[in-house]
JSON list of C-alpha atoms in Angstrom, two decimals:
[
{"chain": "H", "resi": 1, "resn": "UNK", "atom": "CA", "xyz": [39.34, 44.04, -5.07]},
{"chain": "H", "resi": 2, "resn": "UNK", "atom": "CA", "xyz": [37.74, 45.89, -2.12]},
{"chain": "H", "resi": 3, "resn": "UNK", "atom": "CA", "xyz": [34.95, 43.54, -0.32]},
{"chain": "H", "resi": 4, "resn": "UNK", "atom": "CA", "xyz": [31.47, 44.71, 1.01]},
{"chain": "H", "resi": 5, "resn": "UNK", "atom": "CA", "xyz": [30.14, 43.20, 4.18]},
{"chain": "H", "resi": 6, "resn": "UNK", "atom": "CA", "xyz": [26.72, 44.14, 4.89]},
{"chain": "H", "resi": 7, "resn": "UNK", "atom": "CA", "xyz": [24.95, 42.84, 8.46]},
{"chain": "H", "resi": 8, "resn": "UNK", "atom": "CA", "xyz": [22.52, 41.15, 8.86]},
{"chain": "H", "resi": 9, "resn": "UNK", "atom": "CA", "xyz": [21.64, 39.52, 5.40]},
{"chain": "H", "resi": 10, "resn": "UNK", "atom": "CA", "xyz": [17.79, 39.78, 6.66]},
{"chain": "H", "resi": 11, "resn": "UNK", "atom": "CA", "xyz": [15.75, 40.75, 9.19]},
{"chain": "H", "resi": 12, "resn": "UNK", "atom": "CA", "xyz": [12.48, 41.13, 9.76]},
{"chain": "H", "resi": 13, "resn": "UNK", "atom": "CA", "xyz": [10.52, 44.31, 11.26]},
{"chain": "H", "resi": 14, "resn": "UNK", "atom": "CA", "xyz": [6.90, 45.86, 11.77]},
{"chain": "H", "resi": 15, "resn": "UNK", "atom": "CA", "xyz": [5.90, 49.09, 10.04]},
{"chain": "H", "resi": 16, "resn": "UNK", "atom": "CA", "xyz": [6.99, 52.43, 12.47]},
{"chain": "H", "resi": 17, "resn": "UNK", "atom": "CA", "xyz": [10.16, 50.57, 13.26]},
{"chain": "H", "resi": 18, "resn": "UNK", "atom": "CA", "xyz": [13.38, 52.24, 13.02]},
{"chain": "H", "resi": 19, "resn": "UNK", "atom": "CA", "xyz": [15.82, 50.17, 10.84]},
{"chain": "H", "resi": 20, "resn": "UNK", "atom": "CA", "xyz": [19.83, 50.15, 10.88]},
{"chain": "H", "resi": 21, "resn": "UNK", "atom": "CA", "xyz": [21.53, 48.39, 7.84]},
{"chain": "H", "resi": 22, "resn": "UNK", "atom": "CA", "xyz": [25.36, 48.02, 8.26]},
{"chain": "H", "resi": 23, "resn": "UNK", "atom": "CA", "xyz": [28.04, 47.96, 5.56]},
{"chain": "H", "resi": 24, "resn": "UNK", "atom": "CA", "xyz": [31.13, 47.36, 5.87]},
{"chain": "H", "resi": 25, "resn": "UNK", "atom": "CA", "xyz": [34.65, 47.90, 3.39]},
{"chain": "H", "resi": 26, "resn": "UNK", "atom": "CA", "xyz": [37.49, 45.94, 3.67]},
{"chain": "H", "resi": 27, "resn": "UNK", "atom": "CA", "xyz": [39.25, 49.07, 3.42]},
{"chain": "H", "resi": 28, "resn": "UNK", "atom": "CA", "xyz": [38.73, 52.61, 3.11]},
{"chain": "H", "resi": 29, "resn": "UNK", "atom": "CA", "xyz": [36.60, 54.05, 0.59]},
{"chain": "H", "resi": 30, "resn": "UNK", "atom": "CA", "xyz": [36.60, 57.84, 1.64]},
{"chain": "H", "resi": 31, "resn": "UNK", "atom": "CA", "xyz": [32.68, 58.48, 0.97]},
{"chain": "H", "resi": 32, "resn": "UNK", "atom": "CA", "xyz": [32.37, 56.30, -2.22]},
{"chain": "H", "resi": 33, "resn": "UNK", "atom": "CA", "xyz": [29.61, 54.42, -1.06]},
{"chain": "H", "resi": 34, "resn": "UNK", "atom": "CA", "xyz": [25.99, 53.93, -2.74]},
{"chain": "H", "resi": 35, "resn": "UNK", "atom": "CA", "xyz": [22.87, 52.32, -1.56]},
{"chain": "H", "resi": 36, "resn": "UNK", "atom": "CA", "xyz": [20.63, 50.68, -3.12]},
{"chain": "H", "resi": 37, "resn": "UNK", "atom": "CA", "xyz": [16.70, 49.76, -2.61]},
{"chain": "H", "resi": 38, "resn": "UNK", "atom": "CA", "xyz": [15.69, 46.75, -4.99]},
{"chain": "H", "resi": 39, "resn": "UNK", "atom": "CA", "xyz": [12.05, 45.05, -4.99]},
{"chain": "H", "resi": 40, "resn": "UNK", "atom": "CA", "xyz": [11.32, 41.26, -6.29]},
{"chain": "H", "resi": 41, "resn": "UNK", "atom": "CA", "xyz": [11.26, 41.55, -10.71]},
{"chain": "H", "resi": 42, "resn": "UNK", "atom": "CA", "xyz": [12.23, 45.33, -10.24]},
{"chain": "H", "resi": 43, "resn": "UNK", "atom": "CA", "xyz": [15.54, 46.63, -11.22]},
{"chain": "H", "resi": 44, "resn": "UNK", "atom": "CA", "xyz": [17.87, 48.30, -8.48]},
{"chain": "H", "resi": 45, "resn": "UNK", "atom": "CA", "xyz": [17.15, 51.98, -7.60]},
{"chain": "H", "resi": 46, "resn": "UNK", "atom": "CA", "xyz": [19.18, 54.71, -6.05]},
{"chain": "H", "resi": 47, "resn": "UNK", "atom": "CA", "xyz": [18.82, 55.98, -2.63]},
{"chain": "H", "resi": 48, "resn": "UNK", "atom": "CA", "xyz": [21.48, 57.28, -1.17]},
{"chain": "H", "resi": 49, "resn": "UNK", "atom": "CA", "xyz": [24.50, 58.67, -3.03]},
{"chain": "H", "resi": 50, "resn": "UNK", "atom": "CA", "xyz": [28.72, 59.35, -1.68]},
{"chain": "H", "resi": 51, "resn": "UNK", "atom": "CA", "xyz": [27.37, 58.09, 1.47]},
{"chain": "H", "resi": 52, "resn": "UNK", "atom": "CA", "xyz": [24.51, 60.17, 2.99]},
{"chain": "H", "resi": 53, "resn": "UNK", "atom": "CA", "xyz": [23.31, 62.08, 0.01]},
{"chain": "H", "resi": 54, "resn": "UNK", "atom": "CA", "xyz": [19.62, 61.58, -0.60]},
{"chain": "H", "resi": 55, "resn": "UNK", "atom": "CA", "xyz": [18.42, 60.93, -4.39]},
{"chain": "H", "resi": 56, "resn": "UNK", "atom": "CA", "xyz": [16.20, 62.93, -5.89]},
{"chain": "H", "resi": 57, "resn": "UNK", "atom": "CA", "xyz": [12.60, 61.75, -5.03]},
{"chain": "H", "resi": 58, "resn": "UNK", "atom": "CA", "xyz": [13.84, 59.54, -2.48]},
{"chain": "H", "resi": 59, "resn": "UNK", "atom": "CA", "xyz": [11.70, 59.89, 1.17]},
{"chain": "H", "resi": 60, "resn": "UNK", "atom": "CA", "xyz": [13.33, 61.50, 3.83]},
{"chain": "H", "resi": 61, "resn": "UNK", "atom": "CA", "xyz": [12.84, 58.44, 6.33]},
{"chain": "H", "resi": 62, "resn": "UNK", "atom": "CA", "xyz": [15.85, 56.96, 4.11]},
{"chain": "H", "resi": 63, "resn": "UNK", "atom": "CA", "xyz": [19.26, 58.32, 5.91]},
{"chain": "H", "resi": 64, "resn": "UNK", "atom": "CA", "xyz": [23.12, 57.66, 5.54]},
{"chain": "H", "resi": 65, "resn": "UNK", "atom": "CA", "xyz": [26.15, 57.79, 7.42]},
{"chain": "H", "resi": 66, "resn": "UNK", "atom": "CA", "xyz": [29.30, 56.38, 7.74]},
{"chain": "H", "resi": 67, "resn": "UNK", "atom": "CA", "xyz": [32.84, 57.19, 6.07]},
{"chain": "H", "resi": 68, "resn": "UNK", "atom": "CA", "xyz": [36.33, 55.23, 5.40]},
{"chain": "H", "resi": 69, "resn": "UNK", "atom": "CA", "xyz": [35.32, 51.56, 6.57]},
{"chain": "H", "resi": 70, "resn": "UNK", "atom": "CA", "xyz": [31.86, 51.52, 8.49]},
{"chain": "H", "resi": 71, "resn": "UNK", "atom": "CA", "xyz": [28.58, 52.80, 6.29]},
{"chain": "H", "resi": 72, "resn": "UNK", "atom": "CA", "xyz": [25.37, 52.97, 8.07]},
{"chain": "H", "resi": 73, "resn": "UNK", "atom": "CA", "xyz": [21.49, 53.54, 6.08]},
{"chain": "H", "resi": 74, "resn": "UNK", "atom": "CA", "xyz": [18.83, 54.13, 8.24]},
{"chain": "H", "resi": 75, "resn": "UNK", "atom": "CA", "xyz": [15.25, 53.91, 7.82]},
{"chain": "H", "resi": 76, "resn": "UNK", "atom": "CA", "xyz": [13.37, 56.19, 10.74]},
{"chain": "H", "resi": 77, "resn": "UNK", "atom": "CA", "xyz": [10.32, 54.71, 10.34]},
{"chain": "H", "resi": 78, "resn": "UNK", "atom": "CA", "xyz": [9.43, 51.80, 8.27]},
{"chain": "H", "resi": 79, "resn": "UNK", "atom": "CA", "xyz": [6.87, 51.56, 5.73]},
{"chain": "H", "resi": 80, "resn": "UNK", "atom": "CA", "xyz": [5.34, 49.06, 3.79]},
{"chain": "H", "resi": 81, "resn": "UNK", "atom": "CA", "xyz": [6.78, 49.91, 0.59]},
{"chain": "H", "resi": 82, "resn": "UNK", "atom": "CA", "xyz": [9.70, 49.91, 2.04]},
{"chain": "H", "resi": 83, "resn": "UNK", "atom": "CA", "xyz": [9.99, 45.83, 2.18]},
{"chain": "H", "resi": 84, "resn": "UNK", "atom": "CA", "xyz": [12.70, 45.03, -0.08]},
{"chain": "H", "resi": 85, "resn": "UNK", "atom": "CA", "xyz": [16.24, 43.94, -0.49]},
{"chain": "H", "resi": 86, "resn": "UNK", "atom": "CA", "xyz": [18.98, 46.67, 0.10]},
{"chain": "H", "resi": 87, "resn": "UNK", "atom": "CA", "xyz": [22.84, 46.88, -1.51]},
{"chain": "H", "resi": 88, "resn": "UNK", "atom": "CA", "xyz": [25.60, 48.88, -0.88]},
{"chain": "H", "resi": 89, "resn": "UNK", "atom": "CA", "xyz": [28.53, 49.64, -3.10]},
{"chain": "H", "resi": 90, "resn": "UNK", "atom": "CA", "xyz": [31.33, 51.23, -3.66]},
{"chain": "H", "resi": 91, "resn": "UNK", "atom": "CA", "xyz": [32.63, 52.93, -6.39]},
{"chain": "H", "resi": 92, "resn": "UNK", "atom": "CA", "xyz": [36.16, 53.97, -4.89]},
{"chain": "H", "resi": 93, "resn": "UNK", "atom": "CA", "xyz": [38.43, 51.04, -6.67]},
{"chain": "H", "resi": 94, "resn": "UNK", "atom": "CA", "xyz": [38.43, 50.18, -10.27]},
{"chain": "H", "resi": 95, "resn": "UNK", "atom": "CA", "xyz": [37.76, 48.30, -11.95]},
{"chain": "H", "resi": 96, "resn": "UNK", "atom": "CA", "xyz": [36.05, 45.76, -9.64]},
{"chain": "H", "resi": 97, "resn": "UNK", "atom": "CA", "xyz": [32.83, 48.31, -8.79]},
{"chain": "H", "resi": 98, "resn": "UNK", "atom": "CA", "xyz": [31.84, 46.21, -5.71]},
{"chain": "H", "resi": 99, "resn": "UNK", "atom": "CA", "xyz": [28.53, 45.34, -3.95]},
{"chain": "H", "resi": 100, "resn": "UNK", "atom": "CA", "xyz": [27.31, 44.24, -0.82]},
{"chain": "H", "resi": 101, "resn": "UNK", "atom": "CA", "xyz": [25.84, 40.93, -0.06]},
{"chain": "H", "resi": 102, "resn": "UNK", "atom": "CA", "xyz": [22.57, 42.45, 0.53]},
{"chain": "H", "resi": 103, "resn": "UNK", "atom": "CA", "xyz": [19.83, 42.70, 2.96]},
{"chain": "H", "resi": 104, "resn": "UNK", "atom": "CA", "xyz": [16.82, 41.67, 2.67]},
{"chain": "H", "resi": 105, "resn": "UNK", "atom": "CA", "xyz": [13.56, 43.65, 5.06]},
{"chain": "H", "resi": 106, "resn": "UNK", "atom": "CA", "xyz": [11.09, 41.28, 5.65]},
{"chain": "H", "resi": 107, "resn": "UNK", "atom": "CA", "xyz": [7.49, 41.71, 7.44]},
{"chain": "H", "resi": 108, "resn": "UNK", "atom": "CA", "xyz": [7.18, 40.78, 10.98]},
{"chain": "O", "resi": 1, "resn": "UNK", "atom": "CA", "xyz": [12.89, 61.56, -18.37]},
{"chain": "O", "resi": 2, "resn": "UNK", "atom": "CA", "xyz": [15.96, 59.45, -18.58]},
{"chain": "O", "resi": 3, "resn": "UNK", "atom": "CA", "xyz": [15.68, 55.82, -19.87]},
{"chain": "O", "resi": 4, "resn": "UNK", "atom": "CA", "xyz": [17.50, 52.67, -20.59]},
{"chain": "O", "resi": 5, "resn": "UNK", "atom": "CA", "xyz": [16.03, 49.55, -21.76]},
{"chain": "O", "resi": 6, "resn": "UNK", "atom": "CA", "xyz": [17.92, 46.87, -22.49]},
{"chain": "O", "resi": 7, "resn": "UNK", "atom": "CA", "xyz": [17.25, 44.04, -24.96]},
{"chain": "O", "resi": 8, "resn": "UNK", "atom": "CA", "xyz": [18.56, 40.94, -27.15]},
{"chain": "O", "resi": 9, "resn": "UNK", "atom": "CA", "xyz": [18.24, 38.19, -23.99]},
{"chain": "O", "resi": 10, "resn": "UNK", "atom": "CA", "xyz": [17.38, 34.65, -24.39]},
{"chain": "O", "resi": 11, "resn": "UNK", "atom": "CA", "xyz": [17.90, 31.12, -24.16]},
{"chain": "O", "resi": 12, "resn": "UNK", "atom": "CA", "xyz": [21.92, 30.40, -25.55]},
{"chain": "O", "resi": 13, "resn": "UNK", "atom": "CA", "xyz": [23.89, 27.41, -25.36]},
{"chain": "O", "resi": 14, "resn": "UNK", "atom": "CA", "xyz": [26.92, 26.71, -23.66]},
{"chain": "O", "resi": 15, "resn": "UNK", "atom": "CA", "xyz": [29.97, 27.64, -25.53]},
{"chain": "O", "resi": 16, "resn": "UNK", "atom": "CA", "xyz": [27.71, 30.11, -28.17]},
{"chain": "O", "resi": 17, "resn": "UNK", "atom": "CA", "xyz": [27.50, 34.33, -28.10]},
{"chain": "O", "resi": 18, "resn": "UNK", "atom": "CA", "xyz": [24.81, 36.49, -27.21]},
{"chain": "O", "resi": 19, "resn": "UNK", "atom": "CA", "xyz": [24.49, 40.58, -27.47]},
{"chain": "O", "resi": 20, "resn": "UNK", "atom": "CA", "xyz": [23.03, 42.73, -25.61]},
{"chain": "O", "resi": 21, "resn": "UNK", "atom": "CA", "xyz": [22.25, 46.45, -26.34]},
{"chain": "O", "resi": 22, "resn": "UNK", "atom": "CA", "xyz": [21.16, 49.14, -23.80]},
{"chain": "O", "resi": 23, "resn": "UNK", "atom": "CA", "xyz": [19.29, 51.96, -25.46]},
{"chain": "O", "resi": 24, "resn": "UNK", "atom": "CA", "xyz": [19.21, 55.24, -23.77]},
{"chain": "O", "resi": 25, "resn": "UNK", "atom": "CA", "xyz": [17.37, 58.43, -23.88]},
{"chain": "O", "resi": 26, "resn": "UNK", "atom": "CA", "xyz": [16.55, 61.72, -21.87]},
{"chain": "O", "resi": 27, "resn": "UNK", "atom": "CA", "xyz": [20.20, 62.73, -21.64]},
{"chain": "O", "resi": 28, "resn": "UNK", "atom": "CA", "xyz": [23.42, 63.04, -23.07]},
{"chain": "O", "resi": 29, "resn": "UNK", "atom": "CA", "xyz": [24.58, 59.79, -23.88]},
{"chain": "O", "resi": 30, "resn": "UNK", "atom": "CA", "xyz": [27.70, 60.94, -24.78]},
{"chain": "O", "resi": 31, "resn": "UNK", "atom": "CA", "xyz": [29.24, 62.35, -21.66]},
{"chain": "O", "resi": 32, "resn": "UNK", "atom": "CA", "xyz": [28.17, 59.45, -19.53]},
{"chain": "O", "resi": 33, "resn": "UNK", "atom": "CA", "xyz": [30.01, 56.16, -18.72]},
{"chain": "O", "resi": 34, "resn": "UNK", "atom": "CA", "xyz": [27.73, 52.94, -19.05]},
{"chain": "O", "resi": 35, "resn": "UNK", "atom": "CA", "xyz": [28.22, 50.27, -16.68]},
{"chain": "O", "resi": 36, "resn": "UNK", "atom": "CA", "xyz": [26.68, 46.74, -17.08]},
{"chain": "O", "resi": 37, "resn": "UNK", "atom": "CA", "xyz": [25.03, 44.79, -13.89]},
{"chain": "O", "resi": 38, "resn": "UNK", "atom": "CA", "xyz": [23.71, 41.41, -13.39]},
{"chain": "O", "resi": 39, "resn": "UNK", "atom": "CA", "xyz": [22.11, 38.93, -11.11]},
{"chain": "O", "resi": 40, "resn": "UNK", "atom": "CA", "xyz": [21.71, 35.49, -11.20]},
{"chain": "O", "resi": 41, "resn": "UNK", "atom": "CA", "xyz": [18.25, 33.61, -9.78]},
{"chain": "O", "resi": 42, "resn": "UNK", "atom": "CA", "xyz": [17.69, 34.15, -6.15]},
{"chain": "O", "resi": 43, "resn": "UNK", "atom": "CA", "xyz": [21.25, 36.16, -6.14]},
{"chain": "O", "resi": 44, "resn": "UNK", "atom": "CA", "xyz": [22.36, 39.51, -5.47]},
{"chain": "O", "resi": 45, "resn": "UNK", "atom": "CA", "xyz": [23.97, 41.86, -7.60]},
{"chain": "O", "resi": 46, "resn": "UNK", "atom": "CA", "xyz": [27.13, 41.59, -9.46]},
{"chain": "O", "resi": 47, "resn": "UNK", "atom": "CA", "xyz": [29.19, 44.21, -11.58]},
{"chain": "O", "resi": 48, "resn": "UNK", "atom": "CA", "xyz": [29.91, 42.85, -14.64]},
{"chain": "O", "resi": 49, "resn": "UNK", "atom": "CA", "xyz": [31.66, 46.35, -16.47]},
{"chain": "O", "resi": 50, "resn": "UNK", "atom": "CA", "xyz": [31.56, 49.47, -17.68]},
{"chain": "O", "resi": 51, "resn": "UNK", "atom": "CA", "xyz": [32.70, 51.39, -20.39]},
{"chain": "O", "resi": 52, "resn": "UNK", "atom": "CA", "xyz": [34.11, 55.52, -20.12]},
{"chain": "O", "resi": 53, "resn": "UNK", "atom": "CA", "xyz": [32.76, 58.42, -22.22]},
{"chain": "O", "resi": 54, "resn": "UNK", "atom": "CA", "xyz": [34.39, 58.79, -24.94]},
{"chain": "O", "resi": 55, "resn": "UNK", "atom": "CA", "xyz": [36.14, 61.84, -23.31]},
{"chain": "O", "resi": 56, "resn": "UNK", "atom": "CA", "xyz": [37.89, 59.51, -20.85]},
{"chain": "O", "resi": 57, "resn": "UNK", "atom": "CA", "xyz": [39.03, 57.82, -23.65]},
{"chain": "O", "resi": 58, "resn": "UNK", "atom": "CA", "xyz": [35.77, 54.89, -24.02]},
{"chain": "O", "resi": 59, "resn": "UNK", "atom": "CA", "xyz": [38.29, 52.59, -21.69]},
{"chain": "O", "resi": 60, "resn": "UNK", "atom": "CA", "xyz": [36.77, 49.46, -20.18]},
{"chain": "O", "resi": 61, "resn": "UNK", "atom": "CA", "xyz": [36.93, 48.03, -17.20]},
{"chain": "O", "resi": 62, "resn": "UNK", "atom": "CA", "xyz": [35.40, 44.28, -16.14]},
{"chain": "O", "resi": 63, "resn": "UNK", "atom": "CA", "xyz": [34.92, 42.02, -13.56]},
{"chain": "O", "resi": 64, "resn": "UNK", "atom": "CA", "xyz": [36.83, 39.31, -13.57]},
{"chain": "O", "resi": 65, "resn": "UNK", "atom": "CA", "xyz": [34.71, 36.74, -13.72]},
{"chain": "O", "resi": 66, "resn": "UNK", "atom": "CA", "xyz": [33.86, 37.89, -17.12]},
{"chain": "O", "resi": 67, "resn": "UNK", "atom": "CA", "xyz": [37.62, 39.26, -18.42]},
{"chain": "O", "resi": 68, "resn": "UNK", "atom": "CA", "xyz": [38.32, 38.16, -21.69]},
{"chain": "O", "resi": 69, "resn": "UNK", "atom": "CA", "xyz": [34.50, 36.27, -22.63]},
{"chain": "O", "resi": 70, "resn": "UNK", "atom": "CA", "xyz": [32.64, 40.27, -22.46]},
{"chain": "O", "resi": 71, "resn": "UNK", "atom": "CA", "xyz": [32.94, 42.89, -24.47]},
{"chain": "O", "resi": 72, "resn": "UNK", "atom": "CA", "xyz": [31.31, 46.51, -23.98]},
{"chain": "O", "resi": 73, "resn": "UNK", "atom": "CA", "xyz": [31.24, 48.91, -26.60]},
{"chain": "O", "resi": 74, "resn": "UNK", "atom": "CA", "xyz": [29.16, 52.37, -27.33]},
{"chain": "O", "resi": 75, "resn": "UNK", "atom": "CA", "xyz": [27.76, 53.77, -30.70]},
{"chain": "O", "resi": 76, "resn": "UNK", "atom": "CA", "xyz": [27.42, 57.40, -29.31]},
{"chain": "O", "resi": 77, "resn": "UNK", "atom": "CA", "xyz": [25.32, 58.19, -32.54]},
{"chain": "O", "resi": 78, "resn": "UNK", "atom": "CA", "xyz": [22.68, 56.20, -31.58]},
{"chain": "O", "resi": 79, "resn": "UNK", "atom": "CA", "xyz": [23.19, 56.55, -27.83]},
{"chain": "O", "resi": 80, "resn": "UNK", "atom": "CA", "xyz": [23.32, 52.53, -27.58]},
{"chain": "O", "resi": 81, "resn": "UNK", "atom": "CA", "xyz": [25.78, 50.63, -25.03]},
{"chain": "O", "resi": 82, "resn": "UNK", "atom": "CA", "xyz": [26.38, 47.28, -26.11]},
{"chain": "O", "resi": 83, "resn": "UNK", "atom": "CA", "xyz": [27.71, 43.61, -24.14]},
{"chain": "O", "resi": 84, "resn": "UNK", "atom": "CA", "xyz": [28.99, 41.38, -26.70]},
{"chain": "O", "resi": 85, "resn": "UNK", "atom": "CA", "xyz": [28.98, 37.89, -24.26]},
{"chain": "O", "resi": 86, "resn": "UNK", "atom": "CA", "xyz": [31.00, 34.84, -25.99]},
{"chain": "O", "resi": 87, "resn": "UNK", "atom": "CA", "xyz": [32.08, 31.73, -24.56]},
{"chain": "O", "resi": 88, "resn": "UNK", "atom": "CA", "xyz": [29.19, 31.79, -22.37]},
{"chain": "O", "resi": 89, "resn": "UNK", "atom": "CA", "xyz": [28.77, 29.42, -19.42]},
{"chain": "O", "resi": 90, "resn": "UNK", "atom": "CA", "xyz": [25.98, 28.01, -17.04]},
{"chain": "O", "resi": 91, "resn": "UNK", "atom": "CA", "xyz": [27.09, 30.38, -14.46]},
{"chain": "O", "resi": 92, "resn": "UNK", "atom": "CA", "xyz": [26.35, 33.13, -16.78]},
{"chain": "O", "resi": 93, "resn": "UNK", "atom": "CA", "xyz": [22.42, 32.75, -16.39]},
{"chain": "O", "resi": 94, "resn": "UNK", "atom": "CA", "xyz": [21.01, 36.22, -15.26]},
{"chain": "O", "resi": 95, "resn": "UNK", "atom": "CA", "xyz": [19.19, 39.01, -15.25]},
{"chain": "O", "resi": 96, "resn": "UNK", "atom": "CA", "xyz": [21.49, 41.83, -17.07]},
{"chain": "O", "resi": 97, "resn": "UNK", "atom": "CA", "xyz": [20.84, 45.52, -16.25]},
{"chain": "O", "resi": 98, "resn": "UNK", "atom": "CA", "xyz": [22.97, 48.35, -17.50]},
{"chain": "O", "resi": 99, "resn": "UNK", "atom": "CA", "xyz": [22.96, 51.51, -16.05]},
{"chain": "O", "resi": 100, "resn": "UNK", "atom": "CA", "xyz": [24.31, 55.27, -15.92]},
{"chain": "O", "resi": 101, "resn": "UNK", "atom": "CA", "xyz": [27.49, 55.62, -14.14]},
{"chain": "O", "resi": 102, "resn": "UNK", "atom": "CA", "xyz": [27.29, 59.37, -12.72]},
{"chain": "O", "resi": 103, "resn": "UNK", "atom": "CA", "xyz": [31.05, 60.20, -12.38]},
{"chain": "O", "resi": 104, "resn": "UNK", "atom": "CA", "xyz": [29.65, 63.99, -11.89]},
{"chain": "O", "resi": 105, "resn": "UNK", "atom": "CA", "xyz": [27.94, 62.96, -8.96]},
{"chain": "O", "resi": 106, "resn": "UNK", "atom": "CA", "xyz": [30.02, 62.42, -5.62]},
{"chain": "O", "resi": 107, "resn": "UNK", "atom": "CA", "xyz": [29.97, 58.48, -4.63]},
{"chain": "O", "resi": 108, "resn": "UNK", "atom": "CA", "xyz": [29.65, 58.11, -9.03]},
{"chain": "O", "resi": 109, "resn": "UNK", "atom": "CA", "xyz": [26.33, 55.75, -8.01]},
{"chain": "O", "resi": 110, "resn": "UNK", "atom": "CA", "xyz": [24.65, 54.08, -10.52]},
{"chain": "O", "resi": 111, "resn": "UNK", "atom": "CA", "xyz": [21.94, 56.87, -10.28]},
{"chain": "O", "resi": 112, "resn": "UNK", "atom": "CA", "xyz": [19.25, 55.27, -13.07]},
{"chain": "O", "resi": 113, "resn": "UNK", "atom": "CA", "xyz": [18.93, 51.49, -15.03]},
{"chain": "O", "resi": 114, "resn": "UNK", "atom": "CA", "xyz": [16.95, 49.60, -16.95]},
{"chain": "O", "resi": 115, "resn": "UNK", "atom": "CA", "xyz": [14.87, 46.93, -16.60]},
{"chain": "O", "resi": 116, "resn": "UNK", "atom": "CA", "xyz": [16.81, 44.15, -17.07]},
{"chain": "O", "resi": 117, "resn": "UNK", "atom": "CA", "xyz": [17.21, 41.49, -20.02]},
{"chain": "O", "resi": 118, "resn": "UNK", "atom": "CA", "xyz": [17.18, 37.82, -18.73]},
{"chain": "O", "resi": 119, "resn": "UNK", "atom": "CA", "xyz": [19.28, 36.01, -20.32]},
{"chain": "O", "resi": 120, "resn": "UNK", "atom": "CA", "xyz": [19.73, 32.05, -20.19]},
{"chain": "O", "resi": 121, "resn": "UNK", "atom": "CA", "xyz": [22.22, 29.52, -20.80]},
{"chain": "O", "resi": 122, "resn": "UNK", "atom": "CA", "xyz": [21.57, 25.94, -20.80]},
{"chain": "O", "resi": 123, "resn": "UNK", "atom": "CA", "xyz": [21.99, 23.12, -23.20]}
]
């Protein structure tokens, strides 16, 4: 099964901040890669589709890049409701449908 | 609007069977694969399976930590996804989402889910 690193596994950060969330594959994945946005009691939502395609609805703060091993989201400028836990995944292997550890935003 | 709710969690045993079913609506339930998620207390996210449209054949695919205990199966006439869960262990305690797998989408995310079904298992 292909693994999913994401760094760091937290980190906290004031509103207007710019924020980098790293994933990693341990191996390629072409652009198969998804992100996720999940709040406490909520169920996982969509952000970020095949890499660095924004979801419908989605604000345009929310960015990704990346391709093959090394995945990249990027939030330009934080806002509050934007505190919550983040997953990546990749759907490039069946049948194991991986995700990332997680990372969890946190208010400075 | 496209929907899935997800229902039939609870407290279970060790050892007994639970099922889960994963209603949809808003789109055609039909042409989509289903995929089952869940996460245990204070844990991230784990895939659990998914099963194909039945024009990819309604295959399955699972994780392996559940291989051989889970079951997922599709009544396409009443656009319901079910996880059939025997054998079931401790470990097994989650919350269990299901969600559209968009394999006409580049990436195929898991573009919408429900809201999850806790389900419990403890003696």
């Amino acid at each position: 099964d292909i693994q999913m690193t994401q760094s760091p596994s937290s980190l906290s950060a004031s509103v207007g901040d710019r924020v980098t969330i790293t994933c990693r594959a341990s191996q390629s994945i072409s652009n198969y890669l998804n992100w996720y946005q999940q709040k406490p009691g909520k169920a996982p939502k969509l952000l970020i589709y095949a890499a660095f395609s924004l979801q419908s609805g989605v604000p345009s703060r929310f960015s990704g890049s990346g391709s093959g091993t090394d995945f990249t989201l990027t939030i330009s400028s934080l806002q509050p409701e934007d505190f919550a836990t983040y997953y990546c995944q990749q759907s490039y292997s069946t049948p194991a449908l991986t995700f990332g550890g997680g990372t969890k935003v946190e208010i400075k | 609007e496209v929907q899935l709710v997800e229902s039939g969690g609870g407290l279970v045993q060790p050892g007994r069977s639970l099922r889960l079913s994963c209603t949809a609506s808003g789109f055609t339930f039909g042409d989509y694969a289903i995929n089952w998620v869940r996460q245990a207390p204070g844990k991230g996210l784990e895939w659990v399976g998914f099963i194909r449209s039945r024009a990819y054949g309604g295959t399955t695919e699972y994780a392996a930590s559940v291989k051989g205990r889970f079951t997922i199966s599709r009544d396409d006439s009443k656009s319901i996804a079910y996880l059939q869960m025997n054998s079931l262990k401790t470990e097994d305690t989650a919350v269990y989402y299901c969600s559209r797998l968009n394999t006409y989408a580049s990436g195929i995310p898991f573009d919408y889910w429900g809201q999850g079904t806790l389900v419990t298992v403890s003696s």
